[in-house]
Amino acid sequence: MTPLVELRGVDFAYPGSGTRRTRPFRLSEVSFEIAPGEILGVIGPNSAGKTTVIRLLSKVLEPLSGEILLEGKSLLTLTRWELARRVAVVPQDAPPAFPFTVEQLVLMGRYPHAPGRFFEGGEDLAIAREAMAATGVLGLAPCALESLSGGERQRATLARALAQQPRLLILDEPTAHLDLRYQAEVAGLLRRLNRERGVTILLVSHDLNLAAELSDRLLLLAEGRVARVGPPEEVLHESLLAKVYGCRVSVEKSPGSRLVVQVMWPEA
Amino acid sequence: MPTDARRLALALSALGAALLVVAAGALLVGSAAVSPRAILSVLLGGKPEGIEAVVVLNLRLPRIVVATLAGGALAVAGVAFQALTRNPLADPAILGVASGAAFGVVLAQLFGLGSTVAAALGLSAFAFAGAMVAAGVVYVIAATDGRLPLQTLLLTGVIVGLFFSSAITVVISLVDFNRLGGVIHWLLGNLAPISGGSLAVFAVLSAAGVWLVLGRARQLNLLALGEESAIQLGVDAERLKRRIFVGASLLTSCVVAFAGPIGFIGLIVPHTLRGFLGPDNRLLIPAALLGGGVFLLLADTLARTLVAPAELSVGVITAFCGAPFFVYVLRTRYRGIP
């Protein structure tokens, strides 16, 4: 089966990185695949390159060398809207600069499907409403985004991404700033989207337990390189995590056979 | 018909009606007493000679056209700059762009331009160059990581504006005052009738500016989510920003060239319209075009009548309305936004 996404030896450095006051940062020789229908969790310490991977996959940035293929075709051959019909990104929560409503936000997800149109059509509205229903924000459709809670806004943004009808859904820290209830809600929603609609998901998270719980495979990045990729139980090793994160970590199987990663506090 | 298109049609009909009413008022009032019946007969083609015809056709009607055009152009430029900077307080005057254009116009005046079409084009070119330089400088100074934070943007705009105002003062001081006779009056905003050629150039350039901005209204909505999100939704953000930058600077500079640097229209009109229509630029931009016309025409009619038979500069009226409005918006609606 052709992978949905394939990165082959991707190198990247930000312009001016490593000069003067910026810390040197490079993505080196990053290669991995995302199979259709899987959930891939991307984990790693701060500045390991997680967000850079998202930016490369959505062509906000282009690799210095190496290739990124989507369904076997180089990203460079796709226009921005062609790409946006296939890959949707849910960024970290940030309300827009103007008080758009939930419905207006979700309709923005229809832009790549008809970039030349001035107004969205009836079909766009139907798809947007369906996406809002899927993430449970249909009742909030006429509300301004800035009036919502962080969790509601996150689900609205997720609905916007679903309205793009993407094959790959990328989420950047989907549960950051959310309390436990919303975390559980978002996690359940992602699993449902994956199982019921077959949406392929790339999930970037600092929450190793959430990533392990949701993902079929984990990709561990460290200092711009792939440290390991595989099923959660192969990646979440105490010694590997301790080396990559630079702190003591315990990994245990909970009674529900979930993997539980815990930081061991340094002794006082 | 989808709801958005219906709302747009509704808003445009309401604003169109308001424009007709205000325009009728502007035709009726003035220092020369002309009866409504005489105005009507002049408009319908009767009585082509006589004082009434001169007042209506050569003074009031051209003035109404210039005011409507200038107000519409400034309001659209305001919406465009606000979308571009993702900042609801951006305005051609506050950003210093209008001062840059004004400096360009003063320089052009040094060459003693006449009233031909070529002269009008030359004047616009100088104003446009000035506007682009000012907007570019503001952008470069205020941008941090591709964002334009509120305080930095406003401060930079004010400072760049002050710089160009000082430059204008320097030019005026150095040059024989007679060569710049009308400059002082023009600098405060002046909607006195302009030649037919100038009016045509003004109209064509404004139309081009509106086309540049309105044609990307949907993409501008996406830009409100941030540049990266807009790109990820399929927008070529760099091209979009360049196009809007050019369009908004063009709109600002042609108004400055033919009517002077009139402030605050680009702030008051879009903000008021947002209260009714929401932030969707596809509704806001066409509505601002008409709404700006209504507002400036109203302000100009007040400027002509408040101290009749003398006349205030229209920029004085818009500033008296705009300055408190700016403070109000800053203190209430956008309190605490970084």
XYZ file of C-alpha atoms in Angstrom:
606
model
C 0.000 0.000 0.000
C 1.376 3.462 -0.904
C 1.866 5.560 2.169
C -0.374 8.620 2.416
C 2.639 10.740 3.294
C 6.302 10.002 2.913
C 9.262 12.087 4.030
C 12.561 11.075 2.453
C 15.741 12.451 3.981
C 14.287 15.874 4.695
C 16.733 18.559 5.811
C 15.653 21.962 6.939
C 17.152 24.986 8.695
C 15.496 28.332 9.368
C 17.180 31.212 7.548
C 19.656 32.872 9.861
C 19.420 30.028 12.342
C 22.543 29.624 14.418
C 23.696 33.177 13.877
C 23.916 35.760 16.627
C 21.152 35.385 19.177
C 19.234 32.477 17.663
C 19.973 28.968 18.762
C 21.090 26.690 15.965
C 18.231 24.488 14.828
C 18.229 21.977 12.022
C 16.036 19.171 10.890
C 18.400 16.508 9.585
C 17.700 13.437 7.516
C 14.117 13.104 8.676
C 12.401 10.140 7.020
C 9.101 8.550 7.972
C 5.814 7.439 6.490
C 2.184 7.833 7.444
C -0.047 4.949 6.369
C -3.618 5.685 5.276
C -5.995 5.400 8.219
C -3.398 5.435 10.978
C -2.880 7.802 13.875
C 0.749 8.827 14.145
C 1.780 10.625 17.317
C 4.761 12.975 17.093
C 6.495 13.519 20.420
C 9.765 15.003 21.578
C 11.198 17.756 23.766
C 10.745 21.466 23.082
C 12.546 22.560 19.904
C 12.943 18.961 18.737
C 11.350 19.988 15.436
C 7.715 18.968 15.913
C 6.190 22.235 14.742
C 8.699 22.429 11.892
C 7.467 19.034 10.680
C 3.903 20.400 10.620
C 5.034 23.467 8.689
C 6.876 21.302 6.164
C 3.881 19.007 5.695
C 1.603 21.988 5.070
C 4.168 23.685 2.787
C 4.468 26.755 4.980
C 8.160 25.834 4.756
C 9.985 23.943 2.050
C 12.796 21.457 2.705
C 16.388 22.406 1.860
C 16.895 18.894 0.566
C 14.989 15.654 0.552
C 11.438 15.072 -0.577
C 7.941 15.134 0.862
C 5.414 13.021 -1.014
C 1.651 13.065 -0.600
C 0.012 10.032 -2.193
C 3.201 9.549 -4.174
C 3.307 13.132 -5.510
C 5.810 15.749 -4.429
C 4.278 18.564 -2.384
C 6.084 21.014 -4.648
C 3.860 20.028 -7.582
C 0.673 20.874 -5.684
C -0.798 24.379 -5.480
C -1.593 25.680 -2.019
C -5.314 25.025 -2.357
C -4.786 21.582 -3.866
C -2.751 20.766 -0.790
C -5.326 22.290 1.558
C -7.988 19.989 0.116
C -5.910 17.030 1.260
C -4.112 18.211 4.391
C -5.797 20.213 7.159
C -3.988 21.661 10.159
C -5.568 22.416 13.524
C -3.195 24.952 15.090
C -2.814 25.685 18.758
C -5.701 27.743 20.056
C -5.610 31.416 19.131
C -8.771 33.460 18.569
C -8.825 35.327 15.240
C -8.213 39.070 15.068
C -11.860 39.845 14.306
C -15.044 38.460 15.931
C -15.951 35.806 13.380
C -18.674 33.333 14.331
C -18.187 29.585 14.580
C -20.087 29.062 11.338
C -17.993 31.661 9.512
C -14.834 29.991 10.771
C -15.947 26.532 9.676
C -16.980 27.828 6.250
C -13.418 29.092 5.797
C -12.474 25.431 5.550
C -14.349 25.322 2.245
C -12.047 27.905 0.643
C -9.585 25.458 -0.975
C -12.423 23.604 -2.686
C -13.479 26.676 -4.687
C -10.879 29.430 -4.232
C -12.339 31.484 -7.074
C -15.800 31.840 -5.542
C -16.823 34.951 -3.663
C -19.513 33.388 -1.439
C -19.820 29.771 -0.359
C -22.683 27.782 -1.858
C -25.415 25.649 -0.323
C -23.297 22.510 -0.555
C -20.484 24.220 1.354
C -22.936 25.157 4.086
C -24.217 21.579 4.306
C -20.658 20.229 4.662
C -19.836 22.880 7.257
C -22.940 22.051 9.306
C -22.124 18.372 9.165
C -18.581 19.108 10.382
C -19.938 21.248 13.219
C -22.298 18.443 14.207
C -19.408 15.959 14.210
C -17.428 18.030 16.716
C -20.486 19.090 18.720
C -20.463 22.815 17.973
C -23.543 23.050 15.754
C -25.433 24.704 18.599
C -22.684 27.332 18.845
C -22.776 28.192 15.115
C -23.905 31.828 15.539
C -21.605 32.551 18.505
C -18.489 34.705 18.160
C -15.325 32.651 18.664
C -13.936 35.015 21.276
C -16.981 34.332 23.462
C -16.256 30.572 23.623
C -14.183 28.591 26.063
C -10.832 27.174 24.971
C -12.299 23.704 24.536
C -15.212 24.937 22.458
C -12.889 26.979 20.282
C -10.662 23.946 19.785
C -13.651 21.901 18.610
C -14.738 24.739 16.300
C -11.277 24.799 14.748
C -11.421 21.032 14.394
C -14.748 21.414 12.559
C -13.103 23.944 10.235
C -10.409 21.390 9.448
C -13.030 18.667 8.830
C -14.852 21.000 6.432
C -11.702 20.856 4.299
C -12.509 17.135 3.901
C -8.834 16.290 4.238
C -7.178 12.909 3.940
C -4.644 13.921 6.548
C -5.599 15.826 9.667
C -2.696 17.408 11.545
C -3.173 18.567 15.115
C -0.699 20.737 17.014
C -1.062 20.177 20.755
C -4.829 19.618 20.567
C -5.253 19.318 24.320
C -2.926 22.074 25.500
C -4.786 24.558 27.738
C -7.745 22.182 28.048
C -8.980 20.836 31.355
C -9.378 17.099 31.897
C -12.940 16.902 30.682
C -12.179 18.659 27.397
C -9.014 16.605 26.970
C -11.099 13.439 27.203
C -13.666 14.910 24.844
C -11.123 15.856 22.187
C -9.363 12.494 22.506
C -12.648 10.609 22.087
C -13.573 12.779 19.126
C -10.260 12.139 17.357
C -10.583 8.414 17.844
C -14.128 8.480 16.497
C -13.118 10.503 13.434
C -10.332 8.040 12.775
C -12.417 4.900 13.207
C -15.702 5.994 11.714
C -14.501 8.198 8.879
C -11.075 6.748 8.264
C -9.364 10.144 8.701
C -5.599 9.753 8.924
C -4.258 11.773 11.825
C -0.873 13.218 12.698
C -0.953 14.313 16.290
C 1.754 16.468 17.833
C 1.641 16.424 21.597
C 3.663 17.057 24.701
C 1.321 14.722 26.533
C 3.040 11.351 26.111
C 0.177 9.460 27.753
C -2.407 10.937 25.441
C -0.186 10.322 22.407
C 0.447 6.726 23.470
C -3.218 6.117 24.124
C -4.449 7.476 20.801
C -1.670 6.636 18.374
C -1.033 3.473 16.400
C 2.597 4.501 16.140
C 4.771 7.138 17.761
C 7.525 9.212 16.196
C 10.056 10.469 18.709
C 12.026 13.508 17.557
C 15.167 14.698 19.278
C 17.278 17.663 18.186
C 15.877 17.639 14.685
C 16.351 13.925 14.080
C 14.125 10.897 14.270
C 15.156 9.148 17.474
C 12.738 6.258 17.026
C 9.493 5.437 15.254
C 7.207 2.492 15.986
C 4.333 1.240 18.156
C 4.058 3.073 21.511
C 5.506 0.203 23.541
C 8.647 0.254 21.359
C 9.156 3.989 21.605
C 8.252 4.652 25.221
C 11.300 3.123 26.835
C 12.588 4.480 30.087
C 16.193 4.683 28.948
C 15.393 6.223 25.558
C 13.055 8.837 27.046
C 15.556 9.619 29.795
C 18.235 10.232 27.184
C 16.054 12.329 24.870
C 14.320 14.406 27.552
C 17.276 14.556 29.917
C 15.364 13.535 33.022
C 14.431 10.344 34.829
C 11.241 8.743 33.573
C 9.247 5.692 34.586
C 7.032 3.790 32.157
C 4.474 1.381 33.591
C 1.560 -0.601 32.304
C -1.595 0.450 34.094
C -4.228 -2.168 35.016
C -6.157 -1.184 31.883
C -3.000 -2.123 29.937
C -2.393 1.539 29.076
C 1.152 2.818 29.094
C 1.701 5.422 31.780
C 4.740 7.671 31.552
C 5.766 9.526 34.675
C 8.553 11.967 35.374
C 10.631 11.118 38.422
C 11.179 14.357 40.317
C 14.784 15.031 41.229
C 15.251 14.449 44.922
C 15.420 17.570 47.016
C -29.861 33.035 -2.645
C -27.450 32.354 0.221
C -27.917 34.451 3.342
C -24.628 36.332 2.937
C -25.520 37.568 -0.531
C -28.941 38.589 0.737
C -27.475 40.493 3.663
C -25.070 42.249 1.311
C -27.909 43.260 -1.011
C -29.880 44.553 1.961
C -26.953 46.538 3.349
C -26.137 48.025 -0.034
C -29.746 49.080 -0.634
C -29.948 50.734 2.776
C -26.630 52.542 2.288
C -27.562 53.474 -1.279
C -30.786 55.035 -0.021
C -28.860 56.895 2.680
C -26.441 58.164 0.046
C -29.304 59.496 -2.083
C -30.832 61.289 0.890
C -27.537 62.862 1.956
C -26.705 63.792 -1.641
C -30.112 65.472 -2.006
C -29.424 67.405 1.188
C -25.996 68.416 -0.066
C -27.555 69.726 -3.284
C -30.112 71.768 -1.372
C -27.959 73.545 1.175
C -25.196 76.055 0.623
C -24.326 79.719 0.820
C -26.225 80.553 -2.371
C -29.966 80.109 -1.928
C -31.261 77.893 -4.701
C -34.821 76.619 -4.545
C -35.479 72.876 -4.738
C -37.553 73.461 -7.864
C -34.676 75.278 -9.588
C -32.281 72.460 -8.657
C -34.654 69.902 -10.063
C -35.089 71.737 -13.304
C -31.299 72.159 -13.698
C -30.773 68.437 -13.041
C -33.441 67.549 -15.568
C -31.641 69.557 -18.216
C -33.700 72.737 -18.165
C -32.230 76.189 -17.519
C -28.668 75.368 -18.573
C -27.682 78.989 -18.029
C -27.976 81.266 -15.090
C -26.644 81.298 -11.584
C -28.593 78.248 -10.464
C -27.043 76.095 -13.166
C -23.533 77.245 -12.226
C -24.098 76.574 -8.546
C -25.632 73.132 -9.080
C -23.603 71.797 -11.980
C -20.211 73.391 -11.399
C -20.079 73.617 -7.630
C -22.396 71.335 -5.702
C -22.667 68.303 -7.964
C -18.898 67.864 -8.584
C -18.320 68.344 -4.888
C -20.817 65.588 -4.082
C -19.077 63.278 -6.519
C -15.605 63.991 -5.099
C -16.795 63.592 -1.501
C -18.559 60.297 -2.212
C -15.594 58.925 -4.101
C -13.036 60.050 -1.509
C -15.084 58.766 1.427
C -15.663 55.403 -0.203
C -12.004 55.027 -1.145
C -10.803 55.915 2.356
C -13.234 53.540 4.053
C -12.203 50.652 1.793
C -8.541 51.510 2.418
C -9.317 51.347 6.138
C -10.874 47.884 5.887
C -7.925 46.750 3.783
C -5.265 48.039 6.186
C -7.159 46.537 9.131
C -7.333 43.133 7.470
C -3.712 43.344 6.370
C -2.372 44.261 9.795
C -5.012 42.151 11.601
C -5.618 45.235 13.646
C -9.010 46.942 13.936
C -7.445 50.329 14.706
C -5.383 50.582 11.530
C -6.301 53.529 9.317
C -4.446 55.277 6.469
C -3.948 58.402 8.591
C -2.988 56.620 11.798
C -0.531 54.415 9.929
C 1.252 57.443 8.503
C 0.419 56.365 4.957
C -1.659 59.475 4.318
C 1.201 61.717 5.464
C 3.561 59.900 3.138
C 1.171 60.463 0.256
C 0.768 64.115 1.253
C 4.532 64.581 1.181
C 4.545 63.113 -2.320
C 1.854 65.577 -3.374
C 3.752 68.551 -1.922
C 6.866 67.488 -3.823
C 4.812 67.183 -6.997
C 3.404 70.681 -6.415
C 6.956 72.033 -6.508
C 6.985 71.182 -10.190
C 3.933 73.367 -10.598
C 1.525 70.858 -12.033
C -1.427 72.111 -14.040
C -4.849 70.576 -14.284
C -4.401 68.302 -17.289
C -4.908 64.551 -17.154
C -1.137 64.057 -17.387
C -0.672 66.358 -14.415
C -3.330 64.485 -12.463
C -1.576 61.211 -13.203
C 1.767 62.687 -12.168
C 0.279 63.956 -8.927
C -1.204 60.500 -8.207
C 2.112 58.834 -8.961
C 3.942 61.058 -6.467
C 1.238 60.467 -3.850
C 1.337 56.723 -4.467
C 5.130 56.629 -4.138
C 4.904 58.565 -0.877
C 2.194 56.252 0.468
C 4.155 53.115 -0.434
C 7.324 54.445 1.189
C 5.490 55.374 4.399
C 3.563 52.076 4.599
C 6.732 50.101 3.862
C 8.695 51.925 6.553
C 5.917 51.398 9.119
C 5.685 47.740 8.241
C 9.434 47.118 8.484
C 9.749 48.952 11.802
C 6.651 47.498 13.457
C 6.827 43.873 12.284
C 8.063 41.395 14.849
C 8.058 37.783 13.688
C 5.700 38.718 10.861
C 3.105 40.079 13.267
C 2.153 43.681 13.843
C 1.371 44.169 17.534
C -1.115 46.919 18.325
C 1.041 49.310 20.339
C 4.094 49.043 18.113
C 2.020 49.543 14.997
C 0.207 52.627 16.303
C 3.376 54.198 17.674
C 5.298 53.556 14.485
C 2.459 54.927 12.374
C 2.241 58.098 14.435
C 6.000 58.603 14.323
C 6.283 58.018 10.582
C 3.314 60.343 10.112
C 5.035 63.034 12.200
C 8.208 62.625 10.194
C 6.433 63.194 6.887
C 4.429 66.102 8.332
C 7.696 67.727 9.371
C 9.118 67.091 5.926
C 6.091 68.841 4.448
C 6.627 71.793 6.780
C 10.263 71.989 5.703
C 9.297 72.089 2.035
C 6.656 74.719 2.653
C 9.087 76.870 4.640
C 11.783 76.716 1.988
C 9.624 77.402 -1.002
C 8.094 80.676 -2.078
C 4.677 80.616 -0.481
C 2.877 81.782 -3.608
C 3.869 78.663 -5.471
C 2.157 76.582 -2.821
C -0.815 78.838 -2.350
C -3.477 76.189 -2.031
C -1.379 73.760 -0.029
C -2.418 74.849 3.432
C -6.090 74.615 2.565
C -5.545 71.286 0.836
C -3.548 69.870 3.773
C -6.625 70.074 5.979
C -8.753 68.202 3.499
C -10.593 70.038 0.788
C -13.292 68.698 -1.458
C -13.446 71.686 -3.768
C -14.402 70.695 -7.323
C -11.524 69.389 -9.425
C -11.170 69.414 -13.192
C -12.958 66.805 -15.262
C -9.661 65.170 -16.186
C -8.571 64.944 -12.573
C -11.948 63.548 -11.585
C -11.637 60.854 -14.254
C -8.150 59.887 -13.046
C -9.398 59.852 -9.458
C -12.340 57.622 -10.386
C -10.259 55.161 -12.410
C -7.540 54.840 -9.754
C -10.121 54.400 -6.981
C -11.896 51.740 -9.010
C -8.585 49.921 -9.505
C -7.876 50.092 -5.779
C -11.324 48.805 -4.854
C -10.985 45.985 -7.384
C -7.610 44.956 -5.922
C -9.067 44.789 -2.414
C -12.583 43.497 -3.072
C -11.327 40.720 -5.342
C -9.517 39.178 -2.379
C -12.162 39.772 0.291
C -12.602 36.068 1.005
C -8.865 35.494 1.376
C -8.669 38.482 3.731
C -11.134 36.719 6.037
C -8.769 33.756 6.214
C -5.853 36.063 6.960
C -7.614 36.984 10.227
C -6.704 33.494 11.477
C -3.031 34.373 11.143
C -0.696 34.053 8.214
C 0.267 30.457 8.814
C -3.327 29.271 9.087
C -4.234 31.209 5.947
C -1.428 29.470 4.052
C -2.546 26.102 5.391
C -6.052 26.841 4.095
C -4.694 27.411 0.596
C -4.025 31.164 0.487
C -0.828 32.508 -1.054
C -0.307 34.916 1.829
C 2.674 36.790 0.392
C 0.906 37.597 -2.867
C -2.264 38.491 -1.008
C -0.426 40.911 1.282
C 1.374 42.589 -1.627
C -1.861 43.030 -3.566
C -3.743 44.492 -0.594
C -0.792 46.707 0.317
C -0.742 48.158 -3.213
C -4.538 48.471 -3.380
C -4.889 50.228 -0.029
C -1.960 52.556 -0.722
C -3.440 53.395 -4.134
C -6.807 54.244 -2.583
C -5.206 56.392 0.113
C -2.881 58.200 -2.266
C -5.481 59.154 -4.854
C -7.708 60.611 -2.146
C -4.761 62.561 -0.752
C -3.829 63.770 -4.234
C -7.290 65.090 -5.115
C -8.910 65.884 -1.781
C -6.109 66.135 0.759
C -5.269 63.954 3.752
C -8.703 63.501 5.364
C -8.399 61.432 8.516
C -10.417 58.861 10.430
C -12.907 57.837 7.700
C -11.079 54.511 7.400
C -11.529 53.981 11.123
C -15.063 55.227 11.852
C -16.872 53.737 8.868
C -15.546 50.136 8.954
C -15.898 49.940 12.710
C -19.502 51.146 12.642
C -20.372 48.801 9.778
C -18.785 45.852 11.596
C -21.323 46.441 14.353
C -24.135 45.723 11.876
C -22.553 43.285 9.434
C -19.899 41.464 11.432
C -16.283 41.051 10.358
C -16.838 39.362 6.963
C -14.813 41.424 4.482
C -17.050 40.332 1.616
C -19.879 42.346 3.166
C -17.699 44.978 4.762
C -15.765 46.160 1.707
C -18.747 46.929 -0.577
C -20.638 48.415 2.375
C -17.632 50.576 3.296
C -17.502 51.907 -0.252
C -21.027 53.319 0.077
C -20.873 54.022 3.808
C -17.649 56.007 3.453
C -19.316 58.071 0.756
C -22.324 58.780 2.970
C -20.158 59.770 5.926
C -17.759 62.066 4.093
C -20.564 63.706 2.132
C -22.393 64.377 5.399
C -19.217 65.747 7.003
C -18.526 67.973 3.990
C -22.072 69.319 3.931
C -21.673 70.214 7.611
C -18.302 71.824 6.861
C -19.956 74.009 4.208
C -22.937 75.051 6.304
C -21.913 75.213 9.979
C -20.103 78.542 9.669
C -21.650 79.713 6.376
C -20.876 81.822 4.444
C -17.367 80.823 5.540
C -16.332 77.202 5.185
C -14.566 74.739 7.477
C -12.133 72.193 6.105
C -13.806 68.814 5.996
C -10.759 67.255 7.667
C -11.565 69.311 10.750
C -15.036 67.757 10.987
C -13.792 64.186 10.482
C -11.033 64.712 13.044
C -13.481 66.135 15.588
C -15.624 63.016 15.143
C -12.737 60.619 14.693
C -10.458 61.441 17.591
C -13.063 60.753 20.325
C -14.202 57.711 18.372
C -10.654 56.345 18.311
C -10.331 56.821 22.059
C -13.700 55.156 22.607
C -12.765 52.123 20.517
C -9.357 51.846 22.155
C -10.789 52.073 25.670
C -13.785 49.787 25.286
C -13.820 47.316 22.458
C -10.118 46.487 22.209
C -9.006 46.889 25.765
C -6.319 44.379 26.611
C -5.596 43.086 23.116
C -1.793 42.951 22.788
